[in-house]
XYZ file of C-alpha atoms in Angstrom:
555
model
C -157.416 -15.636 116.559
C -155.104 -16.861 120.380
C -152.415 -18.785 118.482
C -151.447 -19.875 121.647
C -150.034 -23.456 121.821
C -151.163 -24.002 118.392
C -149.075 -26.178 116.433
C -148.960 -25.662 111.840
C -151.051 -28.458 111.439
C -153.888 -26.277 113.711
C -153.605 -23.301 112.409
C -154.098 -25.087 108.432
C -156.693 -26.699 109.617
C -158.334 -23.456 111.727
C -158.366 -21.359 107.946
C -159.483 -24.096 106.385
C -162.702 -23.704 107.806
C -162.605 -20.028 109.296
C -161.386 -18.480 105.699
C -162.141 -21.555 103.117
C -162.688 -19.449 100.214
C -160.107 -16.182 100.983
C -157.717 -15.929 98.444
C -154.212 -17.556 99.832
C -151.443 -17.509 97.531
C -151.162 -15.918 94.340
C -148.516 -18.047 91.946
C -147.819 -16.491 88.776
C -147.348 -19.246 85.958
C -145.338 -17.253 83.326
C -146.303 -15.166 79.836
C -148.709 -12.613 82.864
C -150.510 -15.454 84.075
C -151.064 -16.090 87.960
C -153.241 -19.433 89.215
C -155.281 -18.533 92.505
C -155.007 -20.726 95.447
C -157.789 -19.922 98.219
C -157.342 -21.498 101.779
C -160.551 -24.158 100.771
C -157.962 -25.047 97.290
C -154.707 -25.175 98.871
C -155.169 -27.389 101.897
C -157.701 -30.264 99.863
C -154.797 -29.956 97.611
C -152.324 -30.987 100.402
C -154.330 -33.525 101.750
C -154.481 -35.412 98.577
C -151.260 -35.384 98.157
C -151.183 -36.298 101.692
C -153.059 -39.612 100.735
C -150.328 -39.923 98.267
C -147.120 -40.613 100.064
C -149.346 -42.487 102.994
C -150.165 -45.109 99.671
C -146.171 -45.103 99.101
C -146.522 -46.952 102.853
C -142.857 -45.490 103.509
C -141.545 -46.120 107.106
C -142.995 -44.090 110.298
C -141.757 -40.525 110.298
C -139.823 -40.704 107.105
C -137.443 -37.467 105.489
C -139.209 -36.117 102.620
C -137.137 -33.500 100.408
C -138.096 -30.285 98.688
C -135.795 -29.192 96.210
C -137.447 -25.993 93.932
C -137.860 -22.616 94.105
C -140.503 -20.760 96.152
C -143.891 -21.565 94.722
C -147.636 -22.256 96.520
C -147.149 -25.974 95.675
C -143.672 -25.700 98.275
C -145.891 -24.939 101.038
C -148.601 -27.561 100.089
C -145.649 -29.764 99.634
C -144.576 -29.317 103.717
C -148.356 -28.790 105.404
C -148.930 -32.591 102.956
C -145.639 -34.259 104.239
C -146.461 -33.451 108.032
C -150.067 -34.741 107.566
C -148.565 -37.877 106.209
C -146.792 -38.264 109.189
C -143.602 -37.458 108.262
C -140.177 -34.528 108.697
C -139.296 -32.271 105.769
C -136.042 -31.206 104.243
C -135.943 -28.578 102.315
C -133.217 -28.047 99.860
C -131.686 -24.879 98.309
C -133.328 -24.695 94.633
C -128.897 -23.614 94.457
C -127.058 -26.102 95.215
C -124.624 -27.977 92.963
C -125.333 -32.038 92.612
C -122.419 -33.160 95.363
C -124.325 -31.088 98.411
C -127.757 -32.359 97.451
C -126.213 -36.009 97.080
C -125.178 -35.280 100.617
C -128.275 -34.081 102.161
C -130.531 -36.736 99.999
C -127.774 -39.018 101.371
C -127.353 -37.988 105.107
C -131.067 -37.323 106.236
C -132.011 -40.436 104.170
C -134.856 -39.195 101.859
C -137.085 -41.295 100.628
C -139.256 -39.293 98.233
C -138.580 -35.841 97.265
C -140.923 -32.524 95.568
C -138.743 -31.349 92.446
C -140.300 -28.312 91.279
C -139.507 -24.423 89.689
C -135.307 -24.513 89.345
C -132.992 -22.636 87.054
C -130.014 -25.556 86.734
C -131.780 -29.076 87.159
C -128.605 -30.943 84.899
C -126.093 -29.082 87.067
C -128.412 -30.853 90.354
C -130.177 -34.438 88.887
C -127.139 -36.111 88.891
C -126.936 -35.654 92.343
C -130.412 -37.272 93.547
C -129.974 -41.092 94.777
C -131.735 -43.459 92.325
C -133.636 -45.379 94.910
C -134.950 -42.095 95.718
C -138.941 -41.608 94.387
C -139.652 -37.675 92.731
C -142.683 -36.154 92.737
C -142.607 -32.512 89.926
C -144.344 -29.735 90.365
C -146.670 -27.652 87.467
C -143.547 -25.668 86.437
C -140.240 -28.062 87.280
C -138.251 -28.124 84.926
C -139.130 -31.243 81.733
C -139.010 -34.924 83.338
C -141.126 -37.904 83.760
C -141.824 -37.809 87.027
C -144.862 -38.566 88.647
C -146.649 -35.284 88.596
C -148.256 -33.228 91.176
C -151.680 -32.320 89.147
C -152.226 -36.388 88.364
C -151.758 -36.896 91.554
C -153.947 -34.771 93.591
C -156.777 -35.813 90.612
C -156.119 -39.567 91.502
C -155.516 -39.626 95.478
C -158.832 -38.556 97.766
C -157.941 -35.560 100.225
C -156.685 -37.581 103.652
C -160.213 -36.931 105.843
C -159.536 -36.582 109.203
C -157.143 -34.031 110.676
C -153.630 -36.105 111.849
C -152.421 -34.420 115.220
C -148.560 -34.317 116.225
C -146.944 -34.157 119.057
C -145.127 -30.981 119.631
C -141.807 -32.052 120.648
C -142.023 -34.544 117.379
C -139.504 -33.718 114.591
C -141.344 -31.333 112.145
C -138.076 -30.237 109.657
C -134.309 -30.838 109.364
C -132.528 -27.493 108.261
C -129.527 -28.106 106.233
C -127.693 -25.004 106.879
C -126.158 -23.284 104.007
C -122.834 -22.568 106.178
C -119.999 -20.613 105.194
C -117.144 -23.849 105.585
C -117.192 -27.407 105.377
C -120.187 -29.587 104.782
C -123.658 -28.294 105.644
C -125.566 -29.106 109.625
C -129.131 -30.842 109.652
C -130.274 -28.717 111.995
C -133.578 -30.563 114.405
C -136.452 -28.407 114.668
C -139.273 -29.567 116.638
C -142.882 -28.213 116.283
C -143.014 -26.950 119.280
C -139.923 -24.380 118.109
C -141.841 -23.677 114.925
C -144.970 -22.771 116.660
C -143.047 -20.448 119.253
C -141.855 -17.952 116.696
C -144.765 -18.098 114.520
C -146.521 -16.933 117.309
C -143.713 -14.818 118.689
C -142.825 -12.960 115.301
C -146.387 -12.238 114.327
C -147.514 -10.405 117.790
C -144.598 -8.635 118.065
C -144.379 -7.083 114.772
C -148.319 -6.863 114.943
C -149.024 -8.426 111.799
C -152.717 -9.645 110.852
C -154.751 -10.810 108.345
C -154.917 -8.164 105.845
C -150.733 -8.216 105.143
C -149.772 -8.379 101.885
C -146.874 -10.332 101.037
C -144.666 -11.106 98.325
C -142.276 -14.812 98.675
C -138.820 -15.109 97.020
C -136.042 -15.189 100.029
C -135.347 -19.441 100.388
C -137.881 -21.225 101.759
C -135.196 -23.372 102.160
C -133.694 -21.007 104.732
C -135.392 -20.409 108.718
C -135.400 -16.479 107.728
C -138.484 -16.851 104.745
C -139.387 -20.204 106.247
C -140.495 -18.243 109.560
C -141.709 -15.168 108.742
C -143.722 -16.119 105.444
C -144.977 -19.524 105.650
C -145.247 -19.419 109.472
C -145.792 -15.730 109.655
C -149.127 -16.909 107.240
C -150.016 -19.434 108.872
C -150.146 -18.349 111.582
C -151.605 -14.652 110.722
C -153.712 -15.944 107.824
C -152.772 -13.109 105.344
C -152.426 -13.398 101.871
C -149.040 -14.468 100.269
C -147.650 -13.611 96.680
C -144.377 -15.434 94.686
C -141.851 -13.953 92.844
C -141.688 -15.195 88.819
C -137.847 -14.258 88.036
C -135.412 -11.838 89.229
C -136.419 -10.071 85.620
C -140.080 -9.985 86.618
C -139.347 -8.578 90.117
C -140.911 -5.556 90.125
C -143.590 -6.335 88.349
C -143.957 -8.779 91.351
C -143.748 -6.559 93.746
C -146.213 -4.165 91.824
C -148.687 -6.837 91.648
C -148.279 -7.916 95.138
C -148.574 -4.435 96.526
C -146.942 -6.526 100.111
C -147.700 -4.251 103.662
C -144.823 -6.640 104.811
C -141.452 -6.924 102.762
C -138.340 -8.719 103.907
C -134.984 -8.480 102.604
C -131.194 -9.254 102.982
C -128.343 -6.137 102.628
C -126.837 -7.444 99.595
C -130.499 -6.433 97.986
C -131.616 -3.346 99.904
C -127.803 -1.899 98.492
C -129.653 -3.439 94.924
C -132.125 -1.074 95.226
C -130.420 1.656 96.450
C -127.849 1.270 93.894
C -130.690 1.145 91.146
C -132.449 4.965 92.507
C -129.442 6.518 92.842
C -128.449 5.413 89.002
C -131.518 7.646 87.912
C -130.832 10.145 90.517
C -127.394 10.773 91.415
C -127.005 10.850 95.326
C -126.194 15.046 95.923
C -129.170 15.749 93.279
C -131.278 13.714 95.513
C -130.895 14.847 99.171
C -130.117 17.898 98.162
C -134.524 17.084 96.569
C -135.164 16.287 99.811
C -134.443 19.173 101.509
C -137.273 20.976 99.874
C -140.670 20.487 102.023
C -142.476 20.366 99.454
C -140.980 18.378 96.628
C -139.521 16.210 99.959
C -142.578 14.214 100.331
C -143.188 14.130 96.548
C -140.194 12.533 95.778
C -140.072 10.104 98.778
C -143.419 8.533 97.535
C -142.280 8.319 93.799
C -139.115 6.144 94.815
C -140.871 3.723 97.055
C -143.655 3.217 94.187
C -140.928 2.727 91.845
C -139.582 -0.261 93.808
C -143.405 -1.354 94.312
C -142.698 -0.758 98.209
C -145.358 2.574 99.062
C -148.079 0.373 100.892
C -144.432 -1.148 103.063
C -145.944 -0.207 106.664
C -143.156 -2.835 108.226
C -139.589 -3.415 105.897
C -137.307 -5.501 107.767
C -133.601 -6.790 106.959
C -131.203 -9.798 108.125
C -128.954 -12.354 107.628
C -126.011 -10.508 107.495
C -125.527 -6.212 108.913
C -126.925 -3.356 106.982
C -124.143 -0.559 106.693
C -125.605 2.752 108.675
C -125.447 5.111 105.721
C -127.608 2.300 103.835
C -130.266 2.058 106.785
C -130.233 6.053 107.170
C -130.906 6.336 103.113
C -134.074 4.236 103.914
C -135.366 5.790 107.016
C -134.872 9.468 105.170
C -137.298 7.726 102.193
C -139.982 7.208 105.135
C -138.802 3.695 105.652
C -138.087 2.903 109.060
C -135.525 -0.983 108.083
C -136.008 -3.201 111.110
C -133.153 -5.426 111.840
C -133.157 -8.407 112.982
C -131.006 -11.549 114.398
C -131.498 -15.047 114.288
C -129.768 -18.564 112.637
C -130.895 -22.000 111.656
C -130.642 -23.234 115.071
C -133.435 -21.042 116.771
C -135.042 -20.304 113.191
C -134.949 -16.865 113.299
C -136.148 -16.061 116.693
C -133.585 -13.745 118.633
C -133.734 -10.633 118.610
C -136.079 -8.246 116.244
C -135.869 -4.005 116.058
C -139.779 -2.157 116.893
C -140.708 1.000 115.418
C -139.685 3.567 117.023
C -137.348 1.635 119.712
C -134.589 1.145 116.395
C -130.624 2.148 117.446
C -128.572 2.281 114.159
C -125.999 -0.593 114.214
C -128.228 -2.735 116.811
C -130.528 -5.692 115.524
C -132.915 -5.004 118.322
C -134.291 -6.235 121.439
C -134.805 -10.571 122.287
C -138.066 -11.382 121.546
C -140.718 -12.605 124.037
C -139.587 -15.801 125.730
C -135.527 -15.292 124.395
C -132.899 -14.847 126.843
C -129.710 -13.791 126.007
C -126.066 -13.415 128.004
C -122.995 -12.164 126.333
C -120.044 -14.810 127.473
C -116.572 -13.990 128.932
C -115.060 -13.840 125.845
C -117.830 -11.759 124.950
C -119.443 -14.405 122.932
C -123.730 -13.668 122.155
C -125.786 -17.139 124.148
C -129.554 -16.983 123.584
C -132.247 -19.506 124.607
C -136.012 -19.919 123.942
C -138.881 -22.594 123.295
C -136.916 -22.362 119.510
C -134.350 -23.117 119.666
C -133.667 -26.076 118.160
C -133.822 -30.119 119.154
C -129.774 -30.770 117.739
C -127.678 -31.617 114.823
C -128.888 -34.468 112.926
C -127.026 -37.832 113.594
C -124.303 -35.352 115.063
C -124.324 -35.713 118.996
C -120.909 -34.320 119.268
C -121.495 -30.947 117.520
C -124.451 -30.692 119.787
C -123.499 -31.210 122.808
C -120.207 -28.224 121.742
C -123.047 -25.776 120.506
C -124.171 -25.536 123.431
C -123.289 -24.441 127.251
C -124.120 -26.455 130.224
C -127.008 -24.307 131.076
C -128.561 -24.975 127.758
C -128.225 -21.907 125.662
C -127.010 -21.670 121.647
C -123.655 -20.715 121.531
C -124.238 -18.107 118.589
C -120.351 -18.135 116.918
C -121.402 -13.833 117.220
C -119.385 -11.191 119.805
C -121.764 -8.538 120.720
C -122.598 -6.056 123.244
C -126.370 -5.063 124.767
C -127.124 -1.372 125.399
C -129.285 -0.420 128.476
C -132.481 -0.728 126.716
C -131.294 -4.197 126.155
C -130.651 -3.477 122.012
C -128.487 -6.145 120.921
C -125.112 -4.918 118.955
C -123.021 -7.618 117.004
C -119.573 -6.711 116.274
C -118.508 -9.469 114.792
C -117.973 -13.153 114.188
C -116.072 -15.148 116.900
C -114.186 -17.518 114.320
C -113.635 -14.291 111.461
C -111.882 -12.309 114.035
C -108.153 -12.699 112.875
C -104.517 -11.520 114.416
C -102.148 -9.021 112.320
C -98.279 -9.565 112.106
C -97.993 -6.955 115.212
C -100.392 -9.689 117.036
C -103.678 -7.431 117.679
C -106.707 -8.727 116.656
C -109.003 -7.565 113.964
C -113.151 -7.696 113.879
C -113.801 -7.534 110.170
C -117.284 -6.479 110.165
C -117.553 -2.793 111.557
C -115.070 -1.992 108.734
C -116.296 -3.101 106.390
C -119.516 -2.302 107.623
C -118.297 1.479 107.140
C -116.690 0.391 103.510
C -120.409 -0.304 102.360
C -121.156 3.073 102.884
C -119.854 3.684 99.235
C -122.464 3.386 97.013
C -120.274 1.912 93.973
C -119.241 -0.616 96.494
C -121.475 -4.013 96.513
C -119.833 -6.514 98.697
C -115.990 -6.467 100.442
C -114.224 -8.368 102.208
C -111.788 -7.196 104.733
C -108.766 -9.551 105.055
C -105.329 -9.576 106.022
C -104.208 -11.963 109.052
C -100.648 -12.538 109.380
C -99.736 -9.013 107.833
C -98.958 -6.073 109.166
C -101.895 -4.296 108.870
C -105.464 -4.987 107.366
C -106.998 -4.320 103.059
C -110.048 -5.015 101.858
C -111.276 -6.711 98.654
C -114.122 -5.380 97.245
C -116.757 -6.363 94.541
C -117.958 -3.303 92.417
C -121.825 -3.122 91.778
C -123.031 -4.516 88.350
C -124.149 -1.016 86.976
C -120.978 0.459 88.441
C -118.528 -2.622 86.424
C -119.257 -1.690 82.949
C -118.366 1.905 83.675
C -114.716 1.267 84.304
C -112.754 0.837 80.357
C -113.924 5.177 80.481
C -110.714 6.446 81.894
C -111.588 9.534 83.714
C -114.991 7.416 85.404
C -112.082 5.241 86.556
C -109.804 8.398 88.212
C -112.793 9.935 89.626
C -113.606 6.353 91.324
C -109.570 5.847 92.530
C -109.976 9.008 93.884
C -112.635 8.708 96.356
C -111.690 5.415 97.014
C -108.590 6.817 98.323
C -110.517 9.737 100.182
C -112.961 6.433 101.560
C -110.474 5.205 102.973
C -108.761 7.952 104.811
C -112.315 8.407 106.153
C -112.874 4.406 107.416
C -109.111 4.878 108.732
C -110.312 8.128 110.798
C -112.832 6.249 112.415
C -110.741 2.582 114.135
C -107.544 2.083 115.400
C -104.566 2.182 114.574
C -103.743 -1.374 114.458
C -107.825 -1.437 112.106
C -106.415 1.195 109.502
C -106.410 -0.384 106.021
C -103.378 -0.507 104.186
C -105.190 -0.093 100.820
C -108.226 -1.617 98.790
C -108.021 -4.263 95.756
C -111.168 -3.885 93.387
C -111.588 -7.324 92.773
C -112.940 -8.013 88.496
C -114.512 -11.213 89.334
C -118.265 -11.560 90.418
C -118.680 -13.265 93.692
C -121.774 -14.873 92.876
C -123.493 -18.168 94.308
C -123.148 -19.969 91.368
C -118.737 -19.941 91.458
C -119.456 -20.475 95.367
C -118.170 -17.554 96.786
C -121.762 -16.661 98.522
C -123.808 -18.830 100.764
C -127.092 -19.588 98.944
C -128.410 -16.170 101.506
C -126.345 -14.374 99.416
C -123.751 -14.403 102.993
C -120.293 -14.297 101.803
C -117.753 -17.427 101.868
C -114.941 -15.544 103.555
C -112.526 -18.698 103.843
C -113.265 -18.883 99.713
C -113.054 -15.228 98.745
C -109.636 -15.237 100.969
C -108.070 -18.336 99.444
C -108.581 -16.610 96.228
C -106.529 -14.510 96.373
C -104.130 -15.715 98.966
C -101.178 -16.047 96.202
C -101.529 -12.657 95.168
C -101.580 -11.301 98.931
C -97.527 -10.408 99.327
C -97.156 -8.858 96.019
C -100.550 -6.351 96.539
C -98.725 -5.606 100.204
C -94.973 -4.988 98.535
C -97.072 -2.387 95.662
C -98.231 0.068 98.121
C -100.613 2.235 97.078
C -103.915 3.114 98.534
C -106.220 1.285 95.793
C -105.021 -1.521 93.711
C -107.035 -3.488 90.667
C -107.024 -6.792 90.125
């Protein structure tokens, strides 16, 4: 089907008739049970929920929130909000009460859908008393009106609501590694352009299967999963929990699989715990055995049917990319932001280059500024920040390019390499500037390291804070294991220092005992490191670490 100039709701109405009885969503309900939604059923429930929203007589274009982990109801709510003439405001299911309160008040949400959550008690006090709540079937115990009762009570909305392409469709609050989240305003045109371009570039069609598990509140999942399935018409599966993730993957047998670097690294570490790196490398050199091993590993991960695997939201180390490619899974990196609905650059099969995030997607203009900043422009670029004209002005150049805040360079084939964040670059006491990201990528090649933060502003040389993988941490009680690990870190420093300029050479690695997580605010909801939080947590100890003059320090 030609999706040119088709808005999201146009696609909803199209599949409602074209694939009425085809399965669209498979939702785990616990205890091995699943609920299946045909296109007809999904659109019918959305139409009924839209009738309910209309019955509330809310002001025109009211904001309606969604606080839930990914599930079928999340997507149906989004459609219902649009059908009723309103604007959706997704919130991450891991936010604290203060941030929930800020977003709901800032966006002036009238209604909020409450879904599947791990810590509703923490979030609940952040919901203002005047906000009406509706609960999903899998939501925590509450006394709100329920989805089931409302769809049973209200008739389906009969008319096919049309929305203007330039109308505000959703406000996506950035997870923000610093300060208050900003409300990115995206129009129906922004969303349609990104979804159409993304499905065309990746060559996806109605026969794909995809597992939805990264937060739908983030544009990466929203563009390629919610809107991708809507524009290509493929089957969507949802994950039940981290504990059931492998079973969820094996149920879905995805043909498309997107993830973020931290999870790709976790998958790799899981394999290497069972089959050490050197042994695996030996086996992959034996012709007949090699093919069997690759199939067995990918099958064990539930990825043996994947024809297109992608990674985004942060850079992946060369070693991890090469490791997966050796298994026959060509991991394609992409690049985008909330501010352009994750539609900017994508690697293409057979044209990818390790360390690069691909070529500009169709309709995207890109240039590098005088200070090396990546500037992009396309019909997917946001309308601006909600209630913040000043910040909007600061984020655009005079000729309408979005300032990404990332430094980069472009090769002869038009592939983009991100060399660091402009704001992350720090200066040593010798007056030399250091971009931490490339050094962090090199350190991530060590299979015991799960996360790393290179720091050292106003010090003579930089240092690295590393968090070990969860499989490695319990083994530290074994003195021999710890000594071997320390020796390998010393070798790692020597290897990394050979590849960087003298002023970038690491003074030491500190192995931290803390776990950096979303819950303790060290990570954003999309598992990106909050650099300022990490640095502040260890600031008092840094001078004493430098004074020790040791290559490896255990915190």
